[in-house]
N, CA, C and O of each residue as an XYZ file, in Angstrom:
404
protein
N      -8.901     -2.521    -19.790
C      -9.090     -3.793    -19.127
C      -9.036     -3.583    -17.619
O      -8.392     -2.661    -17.118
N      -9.686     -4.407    -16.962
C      -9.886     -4.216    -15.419
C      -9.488     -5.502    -15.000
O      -9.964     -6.277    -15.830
N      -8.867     -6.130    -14.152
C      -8.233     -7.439    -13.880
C      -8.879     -7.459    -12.072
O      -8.784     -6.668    -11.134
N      -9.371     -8.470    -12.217
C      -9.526     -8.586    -10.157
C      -8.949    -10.006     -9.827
O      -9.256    -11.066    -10.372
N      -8.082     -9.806     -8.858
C      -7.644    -11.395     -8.317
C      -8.771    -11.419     -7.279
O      -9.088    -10.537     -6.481
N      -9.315    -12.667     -7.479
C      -9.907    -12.707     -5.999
C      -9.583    -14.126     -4.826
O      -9.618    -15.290     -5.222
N      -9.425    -13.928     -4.070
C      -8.752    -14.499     -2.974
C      -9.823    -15.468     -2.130
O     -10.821    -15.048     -1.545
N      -9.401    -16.813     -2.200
C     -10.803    -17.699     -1.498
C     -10.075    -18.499     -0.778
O      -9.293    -19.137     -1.482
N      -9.995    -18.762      0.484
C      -9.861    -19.955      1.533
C     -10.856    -20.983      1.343
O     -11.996    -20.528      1.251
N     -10.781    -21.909      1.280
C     -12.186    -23.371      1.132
C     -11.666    -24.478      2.261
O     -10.588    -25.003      2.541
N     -13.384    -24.554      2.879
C     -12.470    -25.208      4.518
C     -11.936    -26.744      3.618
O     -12.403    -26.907      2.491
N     -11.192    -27.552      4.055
C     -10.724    -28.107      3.280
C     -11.577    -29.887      2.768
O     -11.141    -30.703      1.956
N     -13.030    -29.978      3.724
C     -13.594    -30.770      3.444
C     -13.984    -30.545      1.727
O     -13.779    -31.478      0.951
N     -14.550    -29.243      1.240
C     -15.275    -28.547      0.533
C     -14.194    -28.302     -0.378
O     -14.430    -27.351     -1.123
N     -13.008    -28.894     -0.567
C     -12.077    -28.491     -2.082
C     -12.616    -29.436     -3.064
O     -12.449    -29.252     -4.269
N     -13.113    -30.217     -2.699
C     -13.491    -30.828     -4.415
C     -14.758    -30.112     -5.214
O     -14.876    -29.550     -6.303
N     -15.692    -30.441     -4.043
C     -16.937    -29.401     -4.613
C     -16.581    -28.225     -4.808
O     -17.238    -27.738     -5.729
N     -15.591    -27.282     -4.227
C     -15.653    -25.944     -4.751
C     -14.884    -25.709     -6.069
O     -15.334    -24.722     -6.652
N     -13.819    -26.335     -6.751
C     -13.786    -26.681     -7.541
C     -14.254    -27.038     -8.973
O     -13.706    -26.654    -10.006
N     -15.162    -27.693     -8.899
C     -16.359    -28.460     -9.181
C     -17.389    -27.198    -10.090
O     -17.809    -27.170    -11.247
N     -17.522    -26.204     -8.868
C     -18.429    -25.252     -8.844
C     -18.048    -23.785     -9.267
O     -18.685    -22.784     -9.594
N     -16.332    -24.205     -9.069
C     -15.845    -22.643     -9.652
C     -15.446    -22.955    -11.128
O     -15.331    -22.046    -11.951
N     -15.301    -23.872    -11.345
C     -14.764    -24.274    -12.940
C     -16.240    -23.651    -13.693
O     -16.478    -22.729    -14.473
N     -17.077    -24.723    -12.980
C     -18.628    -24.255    -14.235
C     -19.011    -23.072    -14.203
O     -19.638    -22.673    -15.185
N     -18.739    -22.056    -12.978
C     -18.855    -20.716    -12.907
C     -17.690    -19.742    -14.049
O     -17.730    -18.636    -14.588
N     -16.836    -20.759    -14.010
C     -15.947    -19.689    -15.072
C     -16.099    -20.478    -16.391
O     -15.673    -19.744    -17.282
N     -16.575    -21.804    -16.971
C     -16.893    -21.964    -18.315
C     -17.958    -21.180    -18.283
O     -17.814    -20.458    -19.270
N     -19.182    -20.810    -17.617
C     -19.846    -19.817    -18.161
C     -19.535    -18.203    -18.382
O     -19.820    -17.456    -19.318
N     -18.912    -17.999    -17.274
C     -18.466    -16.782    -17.815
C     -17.401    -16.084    -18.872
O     -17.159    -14.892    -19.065
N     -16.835    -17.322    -19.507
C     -15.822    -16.647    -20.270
C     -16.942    -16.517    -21.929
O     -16.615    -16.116    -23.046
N     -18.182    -17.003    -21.462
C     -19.368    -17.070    -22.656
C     -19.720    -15.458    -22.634
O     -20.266    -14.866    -23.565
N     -19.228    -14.759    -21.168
C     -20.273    -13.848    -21.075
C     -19.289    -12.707    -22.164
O     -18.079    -12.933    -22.161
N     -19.746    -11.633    -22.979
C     -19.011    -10.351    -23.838
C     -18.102     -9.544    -22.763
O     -16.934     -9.294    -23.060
N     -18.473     -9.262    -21.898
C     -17.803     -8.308    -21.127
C     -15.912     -9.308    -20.156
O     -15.083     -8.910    -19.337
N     -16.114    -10.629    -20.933
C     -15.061    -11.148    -20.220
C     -14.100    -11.856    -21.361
O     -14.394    -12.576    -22.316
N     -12.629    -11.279    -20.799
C     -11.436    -11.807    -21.772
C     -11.140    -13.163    -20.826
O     -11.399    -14.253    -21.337
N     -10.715    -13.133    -19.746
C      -9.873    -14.198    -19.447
C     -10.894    -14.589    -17.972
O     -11.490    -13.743    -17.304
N     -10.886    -15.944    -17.739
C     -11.647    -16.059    -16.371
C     -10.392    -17.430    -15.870
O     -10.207    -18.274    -16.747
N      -9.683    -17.593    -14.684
C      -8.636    -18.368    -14.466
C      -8.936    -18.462    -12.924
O      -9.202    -17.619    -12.068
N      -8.787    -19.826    -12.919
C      -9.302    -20.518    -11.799
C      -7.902    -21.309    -11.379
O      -7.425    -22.177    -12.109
N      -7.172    -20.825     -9.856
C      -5.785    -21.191     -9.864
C      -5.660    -21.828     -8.484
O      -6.352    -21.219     -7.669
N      -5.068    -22.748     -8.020
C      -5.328    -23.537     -6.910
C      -3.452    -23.441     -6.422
O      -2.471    -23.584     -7.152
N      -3.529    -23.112     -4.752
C      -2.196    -22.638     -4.350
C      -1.170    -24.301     -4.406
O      -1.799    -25.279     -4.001
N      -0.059    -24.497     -4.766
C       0.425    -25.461     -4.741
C       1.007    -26.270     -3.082
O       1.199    -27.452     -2.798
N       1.091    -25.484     -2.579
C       1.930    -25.696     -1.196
C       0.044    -25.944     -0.250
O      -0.124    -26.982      0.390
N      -0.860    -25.121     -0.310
C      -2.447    -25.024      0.398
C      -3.096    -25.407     -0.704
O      -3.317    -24.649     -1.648
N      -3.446    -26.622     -0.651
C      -4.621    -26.700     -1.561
C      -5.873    -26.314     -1.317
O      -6.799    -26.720     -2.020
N      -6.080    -25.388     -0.170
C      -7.343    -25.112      0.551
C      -7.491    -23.476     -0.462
O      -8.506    -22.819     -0.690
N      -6.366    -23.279     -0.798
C      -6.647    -21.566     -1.032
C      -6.428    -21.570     -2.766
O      -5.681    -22.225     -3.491
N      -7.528    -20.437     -3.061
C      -7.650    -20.740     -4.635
C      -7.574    -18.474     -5.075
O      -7.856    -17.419     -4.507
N      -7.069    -18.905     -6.257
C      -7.347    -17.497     -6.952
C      -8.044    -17.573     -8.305
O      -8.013    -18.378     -9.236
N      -8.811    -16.207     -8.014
C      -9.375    -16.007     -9.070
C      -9.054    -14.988     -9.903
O      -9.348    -13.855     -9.524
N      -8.549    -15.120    -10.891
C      -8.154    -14.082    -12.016
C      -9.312    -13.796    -13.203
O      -9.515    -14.655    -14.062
N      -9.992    -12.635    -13.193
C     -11.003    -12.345    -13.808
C     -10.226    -10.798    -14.430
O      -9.633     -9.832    -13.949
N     -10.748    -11.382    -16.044
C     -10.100    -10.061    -16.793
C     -11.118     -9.694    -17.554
O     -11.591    -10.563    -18.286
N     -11.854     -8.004    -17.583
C     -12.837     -7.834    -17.934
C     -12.568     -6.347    -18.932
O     -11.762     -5.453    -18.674
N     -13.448     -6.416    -20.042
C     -13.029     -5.825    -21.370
C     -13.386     -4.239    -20.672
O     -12.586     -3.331    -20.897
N     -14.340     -4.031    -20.015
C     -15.095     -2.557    -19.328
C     -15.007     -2.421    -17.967
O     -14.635     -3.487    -17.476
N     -15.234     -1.366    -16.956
C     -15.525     -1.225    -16.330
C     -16.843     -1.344    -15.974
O     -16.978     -1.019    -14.794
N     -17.946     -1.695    -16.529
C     -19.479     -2.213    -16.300
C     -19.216     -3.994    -16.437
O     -20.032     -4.840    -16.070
N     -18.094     -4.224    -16.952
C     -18.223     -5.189    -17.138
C     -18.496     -6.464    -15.607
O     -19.314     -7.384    -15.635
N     -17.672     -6.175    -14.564
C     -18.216     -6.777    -13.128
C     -19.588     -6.889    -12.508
O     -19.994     -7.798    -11.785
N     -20.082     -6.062    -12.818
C     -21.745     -5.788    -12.086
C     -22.022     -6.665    -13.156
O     -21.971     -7.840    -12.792
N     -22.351     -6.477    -14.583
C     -22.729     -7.331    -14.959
C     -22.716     -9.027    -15.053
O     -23.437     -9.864    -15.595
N     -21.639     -9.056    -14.319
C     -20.904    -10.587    -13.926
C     -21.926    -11.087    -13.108
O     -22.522    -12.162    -13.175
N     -22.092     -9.737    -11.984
C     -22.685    -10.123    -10.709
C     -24.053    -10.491    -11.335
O     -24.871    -10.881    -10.502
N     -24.508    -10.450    -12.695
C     -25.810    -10.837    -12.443
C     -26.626    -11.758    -13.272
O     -27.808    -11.894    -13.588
N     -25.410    -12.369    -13.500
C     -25.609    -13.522    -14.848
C     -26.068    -14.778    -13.543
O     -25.664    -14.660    -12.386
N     -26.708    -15.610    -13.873
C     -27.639    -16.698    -13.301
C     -26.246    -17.650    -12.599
O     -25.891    -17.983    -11.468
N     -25.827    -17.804    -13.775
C     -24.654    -18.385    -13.242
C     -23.492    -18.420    -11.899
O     -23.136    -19.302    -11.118
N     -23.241    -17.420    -12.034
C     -22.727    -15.641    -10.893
C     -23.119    -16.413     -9.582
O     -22.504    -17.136     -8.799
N     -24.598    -15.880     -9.693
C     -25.833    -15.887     -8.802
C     -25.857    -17.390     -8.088
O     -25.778    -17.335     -6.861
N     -25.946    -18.609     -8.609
C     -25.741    -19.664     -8.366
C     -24.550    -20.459     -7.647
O     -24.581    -21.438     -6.901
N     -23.598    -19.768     -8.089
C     -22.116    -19.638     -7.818
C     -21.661    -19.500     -6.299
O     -21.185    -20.110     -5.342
N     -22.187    -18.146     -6.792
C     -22.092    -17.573     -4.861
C     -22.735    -18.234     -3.567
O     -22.209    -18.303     -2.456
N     -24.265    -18.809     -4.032
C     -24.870    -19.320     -3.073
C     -24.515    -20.536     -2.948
O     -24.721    -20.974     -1.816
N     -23.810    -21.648     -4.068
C     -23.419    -22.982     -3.535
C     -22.090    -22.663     -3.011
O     -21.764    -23.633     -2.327
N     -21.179    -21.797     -2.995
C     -20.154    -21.829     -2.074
C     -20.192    -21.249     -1.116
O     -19.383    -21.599     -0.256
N     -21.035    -20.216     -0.824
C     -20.580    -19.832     -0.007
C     -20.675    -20.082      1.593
O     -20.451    -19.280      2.499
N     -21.129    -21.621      1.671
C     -20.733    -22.088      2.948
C     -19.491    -23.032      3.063
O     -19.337    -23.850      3.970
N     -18.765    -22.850      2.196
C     -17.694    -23.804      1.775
C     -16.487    -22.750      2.553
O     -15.516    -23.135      3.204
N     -16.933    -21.171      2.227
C     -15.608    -20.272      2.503
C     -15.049    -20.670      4.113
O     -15.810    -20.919      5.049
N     -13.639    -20.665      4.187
C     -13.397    -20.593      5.366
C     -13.003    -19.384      6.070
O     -12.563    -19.326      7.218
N     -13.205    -18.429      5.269
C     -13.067    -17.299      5.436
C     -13.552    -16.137      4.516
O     -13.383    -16.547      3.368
N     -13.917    -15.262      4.492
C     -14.747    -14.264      3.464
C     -13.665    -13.804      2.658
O     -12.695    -13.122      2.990
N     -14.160    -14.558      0.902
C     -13.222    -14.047      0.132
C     -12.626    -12.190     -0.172
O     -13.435    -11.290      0.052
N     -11.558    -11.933     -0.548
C     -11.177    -10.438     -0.519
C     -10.647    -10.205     -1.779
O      -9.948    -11.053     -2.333
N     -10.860     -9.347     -2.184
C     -10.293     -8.822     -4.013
C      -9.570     -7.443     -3.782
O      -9.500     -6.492     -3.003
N      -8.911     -8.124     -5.368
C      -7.902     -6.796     -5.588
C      -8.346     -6.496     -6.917
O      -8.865     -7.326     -7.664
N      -8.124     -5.243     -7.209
C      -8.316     -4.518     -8.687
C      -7.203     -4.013     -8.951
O      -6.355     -3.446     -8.262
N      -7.311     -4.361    -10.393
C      -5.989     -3.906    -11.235
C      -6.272     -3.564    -12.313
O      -7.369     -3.943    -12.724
N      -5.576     -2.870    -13.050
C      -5.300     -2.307    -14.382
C      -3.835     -2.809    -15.304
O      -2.664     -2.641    -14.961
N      -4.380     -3.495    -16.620
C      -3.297     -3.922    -17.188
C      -2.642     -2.610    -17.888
O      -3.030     -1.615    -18.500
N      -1.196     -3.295    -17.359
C       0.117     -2.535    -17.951
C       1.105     -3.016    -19.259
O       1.850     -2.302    -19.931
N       0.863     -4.381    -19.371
C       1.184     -4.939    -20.244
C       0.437     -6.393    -19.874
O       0.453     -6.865    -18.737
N      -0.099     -6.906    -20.809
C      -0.088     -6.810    -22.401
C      -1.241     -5.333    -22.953
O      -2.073     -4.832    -22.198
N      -1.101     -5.073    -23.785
C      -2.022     -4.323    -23.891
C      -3.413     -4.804    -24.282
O      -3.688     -5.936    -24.678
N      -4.458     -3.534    -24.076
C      -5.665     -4.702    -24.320
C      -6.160     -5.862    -25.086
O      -6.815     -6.885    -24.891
N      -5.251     -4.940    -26.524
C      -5.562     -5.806    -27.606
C      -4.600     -7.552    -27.421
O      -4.986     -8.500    -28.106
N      -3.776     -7.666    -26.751
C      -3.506     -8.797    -26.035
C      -3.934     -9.631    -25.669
O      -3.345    -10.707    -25.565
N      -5.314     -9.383    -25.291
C      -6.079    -10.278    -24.292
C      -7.437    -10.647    -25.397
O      -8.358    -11.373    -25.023
């Protein structure tokens, strides 16, 4: 399993629509094979700043993310919303084990 948090600032006019736009981006992707978990998490104290927890069964499994229609659509309606250029982390699960997820 490959886990990426990814890290988004949204200027704060643009939190409902981004929202809006990251939810339908992750009901589609949890359709896609290469994805266990897709979690869309909003900071409690900043409601401007959101994480993304994407848990993926392969290592091919991301590129292929990148190129589902959905993905693709995703990126271009937010990304004048960012208030800053989102940044990711990669991880490797330690527990649970794969079969966990």
């Amino acid at each position: 399993m490959l886990i990426i948090h990814v890290q988004v600032q949204v200027k704060p006019e643009d939190v409902e629509e981004f929202c809006r736009a990251t939810i339908e981006n992750a009901r589609e992707s949890i359709g896609e094979p290469g994805i266990a978990r897709f979690d869309v998490l909003q900071q409690v104290d900043d409601p401007t700043r959101f994480l993304l927890v994407e848990v993926y069964r392969d290592e091919d499994a991301p590129a292929r993310h990148k190129e589902a229609i959905h993905y693709t659509r995703w990126r271009e309606l937010v990304a004048g919303m960012m208030a800053s250029p989102r940044t990711s982390i990669m991880y490797a699960s330690v527990f649970p084990a794969d079969e966990g997820y």
